Coordinates of C-alpha atoms in Angstrom, one line a residue:
X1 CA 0.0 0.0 0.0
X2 CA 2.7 2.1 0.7
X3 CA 4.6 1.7 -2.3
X4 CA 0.9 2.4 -4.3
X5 CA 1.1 5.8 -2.4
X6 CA 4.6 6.7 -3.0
X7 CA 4.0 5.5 -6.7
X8 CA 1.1 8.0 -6.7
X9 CA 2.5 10.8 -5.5
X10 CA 5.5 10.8 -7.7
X11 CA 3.0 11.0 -10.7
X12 CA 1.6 13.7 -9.3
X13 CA 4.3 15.8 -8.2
X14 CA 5.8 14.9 -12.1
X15 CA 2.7 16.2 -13.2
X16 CA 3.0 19.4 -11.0
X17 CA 6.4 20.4 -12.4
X18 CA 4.9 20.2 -16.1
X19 CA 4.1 23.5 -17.5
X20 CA 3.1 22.3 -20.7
X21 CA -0.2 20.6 -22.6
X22 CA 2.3 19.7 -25.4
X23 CA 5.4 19.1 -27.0
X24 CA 5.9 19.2 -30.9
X25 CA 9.5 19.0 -32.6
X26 CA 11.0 19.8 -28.9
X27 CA 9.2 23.1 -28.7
X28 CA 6.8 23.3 -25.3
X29 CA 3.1 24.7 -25.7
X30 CA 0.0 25.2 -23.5
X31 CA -3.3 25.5 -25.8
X32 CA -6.3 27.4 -26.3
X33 CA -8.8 24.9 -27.3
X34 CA -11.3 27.4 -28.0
X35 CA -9.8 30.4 -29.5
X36 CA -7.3 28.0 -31.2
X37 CA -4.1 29.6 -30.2
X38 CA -1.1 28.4 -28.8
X39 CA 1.5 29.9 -26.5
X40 CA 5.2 28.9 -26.3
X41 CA 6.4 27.9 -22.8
X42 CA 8.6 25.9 -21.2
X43 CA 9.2 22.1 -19.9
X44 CA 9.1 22.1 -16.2
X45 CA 9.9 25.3 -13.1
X46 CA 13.5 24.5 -13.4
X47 CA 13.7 26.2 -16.7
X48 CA 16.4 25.8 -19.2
X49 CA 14.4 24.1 -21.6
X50 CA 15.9 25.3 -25.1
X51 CA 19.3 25.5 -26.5
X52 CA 20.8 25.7 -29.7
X53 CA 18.5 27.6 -32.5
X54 CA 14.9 27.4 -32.1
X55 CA 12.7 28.2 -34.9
X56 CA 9.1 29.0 -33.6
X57 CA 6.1 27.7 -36.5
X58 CA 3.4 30.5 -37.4
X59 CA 1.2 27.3 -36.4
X60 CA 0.9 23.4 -35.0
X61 CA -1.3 20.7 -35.6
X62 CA -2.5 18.3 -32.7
X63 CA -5.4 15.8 -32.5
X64 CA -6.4 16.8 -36.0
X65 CA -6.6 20.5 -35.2
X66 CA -4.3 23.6 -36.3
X67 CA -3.4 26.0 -33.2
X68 CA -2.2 29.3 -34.4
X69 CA 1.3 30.2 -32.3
X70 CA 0.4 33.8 -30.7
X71 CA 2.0 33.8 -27.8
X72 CA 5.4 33.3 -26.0
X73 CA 4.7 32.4 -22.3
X74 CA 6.6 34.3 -19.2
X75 CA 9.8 32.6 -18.5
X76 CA 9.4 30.6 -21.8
X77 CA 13.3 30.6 -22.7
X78 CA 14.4 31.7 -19.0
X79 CA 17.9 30.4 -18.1
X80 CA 18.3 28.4 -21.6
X81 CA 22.2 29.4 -21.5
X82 CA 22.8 27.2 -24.8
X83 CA 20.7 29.1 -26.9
X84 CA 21.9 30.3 -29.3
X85 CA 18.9 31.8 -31.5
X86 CA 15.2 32.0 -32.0
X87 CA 13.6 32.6 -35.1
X88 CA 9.7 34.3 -33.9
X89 CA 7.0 34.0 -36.4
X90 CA 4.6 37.0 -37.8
X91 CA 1.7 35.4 -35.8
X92 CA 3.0 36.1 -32.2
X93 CA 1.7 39.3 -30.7
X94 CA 2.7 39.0 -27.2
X95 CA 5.8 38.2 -25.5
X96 CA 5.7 37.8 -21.7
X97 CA 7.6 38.8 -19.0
X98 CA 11.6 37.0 -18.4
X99 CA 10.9 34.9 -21.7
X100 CA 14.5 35.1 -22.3
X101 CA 16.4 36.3 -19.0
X102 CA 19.7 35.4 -18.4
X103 CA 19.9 33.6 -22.1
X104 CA 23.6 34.5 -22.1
X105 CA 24.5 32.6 -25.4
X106 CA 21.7 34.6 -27.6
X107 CA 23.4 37.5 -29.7
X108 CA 20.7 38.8 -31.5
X109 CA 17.0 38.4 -32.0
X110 CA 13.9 39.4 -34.8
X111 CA 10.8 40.5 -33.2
X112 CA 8.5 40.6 -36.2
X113 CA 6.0 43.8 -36.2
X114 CA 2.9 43.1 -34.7
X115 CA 4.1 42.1 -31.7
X116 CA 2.4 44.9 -28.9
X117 CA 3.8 43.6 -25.8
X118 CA 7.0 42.7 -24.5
X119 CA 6.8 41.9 -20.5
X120 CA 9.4 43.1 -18.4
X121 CA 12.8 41.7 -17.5
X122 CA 12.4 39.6 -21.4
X123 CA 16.2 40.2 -22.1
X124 CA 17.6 41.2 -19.3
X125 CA 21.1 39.7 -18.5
X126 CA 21.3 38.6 -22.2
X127 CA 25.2 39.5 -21.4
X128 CA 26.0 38.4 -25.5
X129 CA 22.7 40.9 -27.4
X130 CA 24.3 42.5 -29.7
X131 CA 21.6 44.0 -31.9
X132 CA 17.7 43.9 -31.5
X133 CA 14.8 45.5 -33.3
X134 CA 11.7 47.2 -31.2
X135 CA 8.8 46.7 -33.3
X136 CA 7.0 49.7 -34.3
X137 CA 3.7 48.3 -33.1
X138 CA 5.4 48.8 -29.5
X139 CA 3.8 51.4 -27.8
X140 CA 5.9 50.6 -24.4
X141 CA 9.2 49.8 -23.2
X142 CA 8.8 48.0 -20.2
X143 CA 10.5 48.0 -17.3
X144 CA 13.9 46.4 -17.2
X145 CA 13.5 44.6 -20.6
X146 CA 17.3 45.3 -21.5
X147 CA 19.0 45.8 -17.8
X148 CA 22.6 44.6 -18.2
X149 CA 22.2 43.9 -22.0
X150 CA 26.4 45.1 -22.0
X151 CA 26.8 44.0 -25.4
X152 CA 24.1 45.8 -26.7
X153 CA 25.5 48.7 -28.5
X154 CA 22.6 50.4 -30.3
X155 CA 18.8 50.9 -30.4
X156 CA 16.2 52.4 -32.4
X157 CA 13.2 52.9 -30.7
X158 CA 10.3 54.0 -32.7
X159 CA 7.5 56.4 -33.2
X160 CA 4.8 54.5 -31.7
X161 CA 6.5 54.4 -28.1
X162 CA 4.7 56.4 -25.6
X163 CA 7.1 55.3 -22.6
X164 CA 10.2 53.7 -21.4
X165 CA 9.6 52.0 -17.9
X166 CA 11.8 51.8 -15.4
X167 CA 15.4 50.4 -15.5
X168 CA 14.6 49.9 -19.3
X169 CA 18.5 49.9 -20.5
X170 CA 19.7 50.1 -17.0
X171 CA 23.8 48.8 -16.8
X172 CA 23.7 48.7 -20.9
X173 CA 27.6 49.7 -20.5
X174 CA 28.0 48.9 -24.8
X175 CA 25.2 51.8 -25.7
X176 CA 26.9 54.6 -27.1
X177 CA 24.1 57.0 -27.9
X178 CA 20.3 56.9 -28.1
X179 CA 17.3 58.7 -29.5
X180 CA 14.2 59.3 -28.0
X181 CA 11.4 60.1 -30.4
X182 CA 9.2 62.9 -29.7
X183 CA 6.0 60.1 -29.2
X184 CA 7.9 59.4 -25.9
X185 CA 6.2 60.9 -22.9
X186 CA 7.8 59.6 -19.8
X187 CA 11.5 58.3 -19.3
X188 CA 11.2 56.1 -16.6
X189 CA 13.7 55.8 -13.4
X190 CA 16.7 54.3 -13.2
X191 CA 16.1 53.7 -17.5
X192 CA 19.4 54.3 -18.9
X193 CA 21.6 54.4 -15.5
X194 CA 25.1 53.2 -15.2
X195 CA 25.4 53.1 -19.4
X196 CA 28.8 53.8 -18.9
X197 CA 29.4 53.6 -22.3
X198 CA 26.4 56.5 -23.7
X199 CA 28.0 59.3 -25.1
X200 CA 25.0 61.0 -26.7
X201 CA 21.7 61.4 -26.2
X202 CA 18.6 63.3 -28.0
X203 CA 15.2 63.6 -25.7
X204 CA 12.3 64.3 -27.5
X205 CA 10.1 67.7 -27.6
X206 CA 7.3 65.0 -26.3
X207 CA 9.0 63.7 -22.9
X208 CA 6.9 65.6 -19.4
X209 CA 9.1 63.8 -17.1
X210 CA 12.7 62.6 -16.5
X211 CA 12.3 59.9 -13.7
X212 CA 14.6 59.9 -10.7
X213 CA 18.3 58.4 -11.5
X214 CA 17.1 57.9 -15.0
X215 CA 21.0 58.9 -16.6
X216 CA 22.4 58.0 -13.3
X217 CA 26.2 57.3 -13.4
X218 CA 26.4 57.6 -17.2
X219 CA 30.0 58.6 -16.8
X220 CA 30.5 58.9 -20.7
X221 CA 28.1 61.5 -21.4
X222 CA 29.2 64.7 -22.5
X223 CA 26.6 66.9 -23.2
X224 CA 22.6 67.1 -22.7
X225 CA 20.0 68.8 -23.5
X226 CA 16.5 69.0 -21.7
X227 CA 13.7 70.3 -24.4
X228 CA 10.8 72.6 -22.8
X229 CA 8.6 70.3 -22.4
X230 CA 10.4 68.1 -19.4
X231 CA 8.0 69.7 -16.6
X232 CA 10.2 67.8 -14.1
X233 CA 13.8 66.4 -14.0
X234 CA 14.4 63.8 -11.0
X235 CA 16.2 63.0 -8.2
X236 CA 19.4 61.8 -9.0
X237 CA 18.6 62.1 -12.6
X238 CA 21.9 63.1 -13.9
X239 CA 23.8 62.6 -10.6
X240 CA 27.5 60.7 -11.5
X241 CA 27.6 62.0 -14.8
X242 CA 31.1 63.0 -14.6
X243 CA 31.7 63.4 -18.2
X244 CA 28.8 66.1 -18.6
X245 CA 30.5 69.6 -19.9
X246 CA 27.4 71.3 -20.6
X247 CA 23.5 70.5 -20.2
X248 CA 21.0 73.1 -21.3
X249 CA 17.8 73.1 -19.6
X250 CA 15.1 74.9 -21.6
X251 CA 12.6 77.0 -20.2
X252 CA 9.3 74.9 -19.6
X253 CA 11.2 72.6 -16.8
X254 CA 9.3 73.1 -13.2
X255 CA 11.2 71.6 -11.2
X256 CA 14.6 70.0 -10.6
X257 CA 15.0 67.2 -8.2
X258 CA 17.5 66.5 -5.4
X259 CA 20.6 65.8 -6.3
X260 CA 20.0 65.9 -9.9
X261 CA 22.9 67.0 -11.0
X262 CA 25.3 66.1 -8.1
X263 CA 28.6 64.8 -8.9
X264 CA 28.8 66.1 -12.7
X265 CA 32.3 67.2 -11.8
X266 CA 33.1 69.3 -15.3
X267 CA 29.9 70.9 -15.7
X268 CA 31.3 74.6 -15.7
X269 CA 28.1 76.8 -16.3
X270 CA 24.4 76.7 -15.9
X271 CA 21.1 79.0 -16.5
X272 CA 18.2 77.8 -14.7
X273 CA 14.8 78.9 -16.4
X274 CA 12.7 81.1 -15.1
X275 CA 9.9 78.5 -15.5
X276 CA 11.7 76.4 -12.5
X277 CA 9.9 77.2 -9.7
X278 CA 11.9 74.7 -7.4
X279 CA 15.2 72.9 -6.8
X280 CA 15.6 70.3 -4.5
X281 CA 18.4 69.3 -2.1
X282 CA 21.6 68.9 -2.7
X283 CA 20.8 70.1 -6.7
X284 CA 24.3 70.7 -7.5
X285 CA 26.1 69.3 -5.0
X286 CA 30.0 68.8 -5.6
X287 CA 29.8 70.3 -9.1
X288 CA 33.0 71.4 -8.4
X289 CA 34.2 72.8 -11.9
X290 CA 30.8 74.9 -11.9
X291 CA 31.7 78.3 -12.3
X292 CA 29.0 80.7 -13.0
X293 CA 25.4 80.3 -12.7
X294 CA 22.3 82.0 -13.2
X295 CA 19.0 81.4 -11.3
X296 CA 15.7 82.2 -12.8
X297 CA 13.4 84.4 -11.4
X298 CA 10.6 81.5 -10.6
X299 CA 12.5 80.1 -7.7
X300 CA 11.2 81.3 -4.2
X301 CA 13.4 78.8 -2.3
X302 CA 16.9 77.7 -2.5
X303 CA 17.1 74.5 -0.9
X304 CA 19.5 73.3 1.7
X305 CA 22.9 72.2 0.0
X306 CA 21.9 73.1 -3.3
X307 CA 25.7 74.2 -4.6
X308 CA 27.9 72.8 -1.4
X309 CA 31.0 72.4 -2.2
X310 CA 31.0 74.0 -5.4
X311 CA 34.4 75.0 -4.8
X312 CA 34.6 77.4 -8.3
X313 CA 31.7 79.1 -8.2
X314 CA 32.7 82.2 -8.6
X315 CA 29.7 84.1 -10.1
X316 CA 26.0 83.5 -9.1
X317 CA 22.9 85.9 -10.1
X318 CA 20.2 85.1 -7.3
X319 CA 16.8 86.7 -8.5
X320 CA 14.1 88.8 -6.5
X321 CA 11.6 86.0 -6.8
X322 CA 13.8 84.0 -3.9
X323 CA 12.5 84.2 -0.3
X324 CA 14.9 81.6 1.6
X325 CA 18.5 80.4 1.4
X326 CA 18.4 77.0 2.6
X327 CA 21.2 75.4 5.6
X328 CA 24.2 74.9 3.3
X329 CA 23.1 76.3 0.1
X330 CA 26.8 78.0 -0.7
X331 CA 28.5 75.7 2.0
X332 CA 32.8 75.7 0.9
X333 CA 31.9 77.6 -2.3
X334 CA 35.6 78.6 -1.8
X335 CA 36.2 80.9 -5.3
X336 CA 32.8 82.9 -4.4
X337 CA 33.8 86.3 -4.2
X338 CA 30.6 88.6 -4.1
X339 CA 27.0 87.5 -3.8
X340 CA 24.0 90.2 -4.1
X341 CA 21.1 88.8 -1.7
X342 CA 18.0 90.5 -3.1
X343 CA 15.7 92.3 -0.9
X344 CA 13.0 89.4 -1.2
X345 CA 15.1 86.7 1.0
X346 CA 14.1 87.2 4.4
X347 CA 15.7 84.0 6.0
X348 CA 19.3 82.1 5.4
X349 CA 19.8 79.0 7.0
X350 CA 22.6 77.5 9.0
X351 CA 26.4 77.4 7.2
X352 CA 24.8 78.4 4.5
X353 CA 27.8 80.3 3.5
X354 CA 30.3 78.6 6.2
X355 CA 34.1 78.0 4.5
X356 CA 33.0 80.5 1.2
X357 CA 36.5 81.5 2.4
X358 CA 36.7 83.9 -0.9
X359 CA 34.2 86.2 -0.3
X360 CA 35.1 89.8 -0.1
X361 CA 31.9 91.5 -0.7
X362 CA 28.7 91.1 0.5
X363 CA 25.4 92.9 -0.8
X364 CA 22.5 92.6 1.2
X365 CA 19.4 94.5 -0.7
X366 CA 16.8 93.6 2.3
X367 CA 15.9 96.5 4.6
X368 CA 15.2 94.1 7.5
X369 CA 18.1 91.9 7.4
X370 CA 17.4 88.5 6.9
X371 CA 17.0 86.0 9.8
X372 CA 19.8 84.1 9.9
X373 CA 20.8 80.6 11.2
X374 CA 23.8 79.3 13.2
X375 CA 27.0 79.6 11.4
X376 CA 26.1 81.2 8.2
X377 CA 29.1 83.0 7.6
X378 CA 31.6 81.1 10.0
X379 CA 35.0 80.7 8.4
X380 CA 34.2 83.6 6.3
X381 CA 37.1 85.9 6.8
X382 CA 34.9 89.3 8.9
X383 CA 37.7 91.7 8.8
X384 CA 38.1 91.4 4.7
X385 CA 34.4 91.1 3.3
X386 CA 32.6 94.2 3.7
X387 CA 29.3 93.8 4.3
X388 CA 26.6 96.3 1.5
X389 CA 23.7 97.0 3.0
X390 CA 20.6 100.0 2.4
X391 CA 21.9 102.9 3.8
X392 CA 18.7 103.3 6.6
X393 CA 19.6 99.7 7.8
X394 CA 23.0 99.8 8.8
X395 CA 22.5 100.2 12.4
X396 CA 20.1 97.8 12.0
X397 CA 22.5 94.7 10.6
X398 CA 25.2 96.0 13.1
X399 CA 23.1 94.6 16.2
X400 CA 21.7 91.5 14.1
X401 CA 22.9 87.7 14.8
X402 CA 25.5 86.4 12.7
X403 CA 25.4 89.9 10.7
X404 CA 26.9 91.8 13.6
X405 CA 29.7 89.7 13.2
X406 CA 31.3 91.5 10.3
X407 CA 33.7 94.4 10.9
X408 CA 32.7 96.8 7.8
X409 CA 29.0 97.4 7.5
X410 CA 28.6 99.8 4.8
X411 CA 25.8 102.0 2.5
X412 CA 24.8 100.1 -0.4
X413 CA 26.9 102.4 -3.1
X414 CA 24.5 101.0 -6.0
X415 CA 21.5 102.9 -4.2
X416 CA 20.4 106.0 -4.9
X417 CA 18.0 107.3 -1.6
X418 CA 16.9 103.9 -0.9
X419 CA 16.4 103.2 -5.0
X420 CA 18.8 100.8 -6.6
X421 CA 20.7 102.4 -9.0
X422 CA 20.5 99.5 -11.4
X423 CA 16.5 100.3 -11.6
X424 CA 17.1 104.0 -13.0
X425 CA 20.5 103.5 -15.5
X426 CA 20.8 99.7 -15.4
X427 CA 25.0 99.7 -14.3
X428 CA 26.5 96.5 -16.3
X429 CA 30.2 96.4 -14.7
X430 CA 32.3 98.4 -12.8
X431 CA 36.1 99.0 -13.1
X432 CA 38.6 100.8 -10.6
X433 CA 40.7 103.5 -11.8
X434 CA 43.5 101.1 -13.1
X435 CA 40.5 99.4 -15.8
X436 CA 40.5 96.2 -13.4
X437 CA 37.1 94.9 -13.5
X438 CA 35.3 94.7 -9.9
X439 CA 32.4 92.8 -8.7
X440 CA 30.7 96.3 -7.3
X441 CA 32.4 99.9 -6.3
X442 CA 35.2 100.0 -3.7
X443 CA 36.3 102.6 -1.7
X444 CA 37.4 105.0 -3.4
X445 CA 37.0 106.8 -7.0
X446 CA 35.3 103.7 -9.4
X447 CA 34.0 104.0 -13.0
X448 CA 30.9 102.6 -13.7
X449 CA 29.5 101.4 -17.4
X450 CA 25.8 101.5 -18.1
X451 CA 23.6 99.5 -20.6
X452 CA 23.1 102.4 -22.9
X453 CA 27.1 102.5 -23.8
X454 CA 27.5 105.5 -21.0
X455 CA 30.1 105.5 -17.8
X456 CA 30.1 107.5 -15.3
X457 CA 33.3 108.3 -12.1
X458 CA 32.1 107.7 -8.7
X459 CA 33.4 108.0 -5.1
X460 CA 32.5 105.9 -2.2
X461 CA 33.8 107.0 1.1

């Protein structure tokens, strides 16, 4: 009786591990015996049930009827290391998700068009794809369909994609550039990070969103460009991309995303729309060949650590739009020399400009003078930077924290009774008596060149 039992069971669990209804010319098949369809599959849960090159028939016969081959199953060719190709027919429209993960020996694959669904994770760790087509019947990418496809060296996505999921071509090291048609909404996170190898890239004019770490660690890139209608660039999105020289950000882009651009060590300049409205943490953090940039005037917050340790960040235009300078913001931004703080900020937040050990002048346009954290200005040398501020306020920043701390409170010289000078002549540079340009007057006799072509001598006592 026993034996009976354990005879029993063994069918059973045999039975159990079978994930097919048939096999035909050693190709495995479930069946629709309605519809009439058949989907591709595999022999049993352990997987690794193909090798070599499998050609897939447009159709099979069995018990007298003819099953049209639509399908390939999830997992179908999952772990089939020996394969070496697979020939898919026109009639397969779907192909699920892993169907051929970790199928290390497969160099390149046809999907015919028609086919409107590839699951996720199909090729991933397909270590030997070299080339593959996306149909143009594809309207998505999904997510990590071609994560750690290193051999994979270029792809053509077409018009009909809407979107690219996440970790789409995620650790594709072999991809040297990619285009994104303009059909493409939404660039999904982590899709192209750690592509080591990308060295170009063209967004569309259709793409609304940049997901977060999306060109994470792309070390190879050089140059980008973000077309006006990206609403939103993520976190991390372009963190790590040490070879960036350049990215343009047109105007259109709300919002910028922590640490978005941290870590692009040789990015040396950079205008921020005035359609950006916010900038998150650590935005720019250890951009340290930054040199110059330019805020636009939809920003009412700059957020804490947004340029620490920006150590060559020498020039910086921060518009009246901004209300708060956030802990850190300029923390070690050691080649700053002069910063105008317009008379909208009202609060700066701890070290905000602690070790900015370069600065020399100070312009402070707020009547009130800002509220300031602990440490904003330690290690900024007291006795050296002179500290600009509206004549009718001095007294007033002498006896404020942190800004009673500098030696040489002075009038604003750029004002006029209380009215900035730049508002009734517009004063584009100034120059001391020697022509040496200078980041606003000294003391002393200074010459001073308007928009119109004009200059004028002044003294400041």
């Amino acid at each position: 009786m026993k034996k009976i039992s354990l005879t029993l069971f063994s069918v059973l669990l045999s039975c159990s591990a079978m994930a097919y209804d048939v096999e035909i010319d050693g190709i495995y098949y479930n069946l629709n015996t309605e519809a009439k369809t058949a989907e591709v599959t595999y022999e049993t849960k352990s997987y690794n049930s193909y090798s070599g090159s499998v050609i897939i028939p447009s159709s099979i016969s069995h018990l007298g009827d003819t099953y049209t081959v639509t399908k390939i199953a999830g997992s179908s060719f999952r772990f089939s290391s020996g394969l070496v190709s697979v020939s898919i027919p026109s009639t397969v429209e779907y192909i699920g998700s892993n169907v051929f993960y970790g199928c290390t020996g497969l160099t390149s694959i046809e999907i015919p068009d028609g086919v409107y669904y590839i699951g996720a994770r199909t090729f991933e760790g397909c270590t030997n794809l070299v080339s593959v087509n996306i149909p143009s019947s594809l309207t998505t990418i999904s997510s990590g369909v071609f994560t750690s496809c290193v051999s994979l060296t270029s792809i053509d996505i077409p018009n009909n994609v809407t979107s690219i999921e996440t970790n789409a071509f995620s650790n594709c090291k072999g991809l040297t550039s990619v285009a994104i048609p303009n059909s493409v909404t939404s660039i999904g996170a982590w899709s192209f990070s750690s592509c080591t190898g990308l060295k170009s890239i063209k967004i569309g004019n259709g793409v609304a969103s940049i997901g977060g770490h999306a060109f994470y660690s792309c070390t190879g890139l050089t140059s980008v460009e973000i077309p006006g209608n990206v609403t939103s660039i993520g976190d991390y999105a372009f963190s790590e991309c040490l070879g960036i020289t350049s990215a343009e950000i047109c105007n259109g882009v709300e919002s910028i995303g922590s640490y978005a651009f941290s870590y692009c060590t040789k990015i040396t300049s950079m205008e921020i729309p005035n359609s950006v409205t916010s900038i998150g943490t650590f935005a720019f953090y250890n951009c340290n060949y930054l040199t110059s940039i330019k805020i636009g005037n939809g920003v009412s917050d700059i957020s804490d650590y947004t340029f620490y340790s920006c150590d060559r960040l020498n020039s910086i235009e921060i518009p009246n739009s901004v209300i708060s300078i956030g802990y850190g913001a300029f923390y070690n931004c050691a080649q700053l020399t002069s910063i105008k703080i317009p008379s909208s900020v009202t609060s700066i937040g701890m070290s905000a400009f602690q070790y900015s050990i370069g600065l020399t002048s100070i312009i402070c346009e707020a009547t009130i003078p800002p509220v300031c954290g602990a440490e904003c200005f330690t290690n900024v040398n007291k006795t050296l930077c002179t500290l600009y501020v509206p004549a009718e306020s001095v007294e007033a920043y002498k006896i404020a924290d942190q800004w009673k701390d500098f030696y040489n409170i002075e009038p604003d010289p750029t004002r006029v009774n209380g009215i900035s000078a730049e508002k009734e002549k517009n004063p584009v540079s100034y120059f001391d008596f020697d022509g040496r340009g200078i980041p606003v007057p000294q003391r002393g006799k200074n010459i001073v060149r308007y928009a119109d072509g004009t200059t004028q001598k002044i003294v400041v006592k």
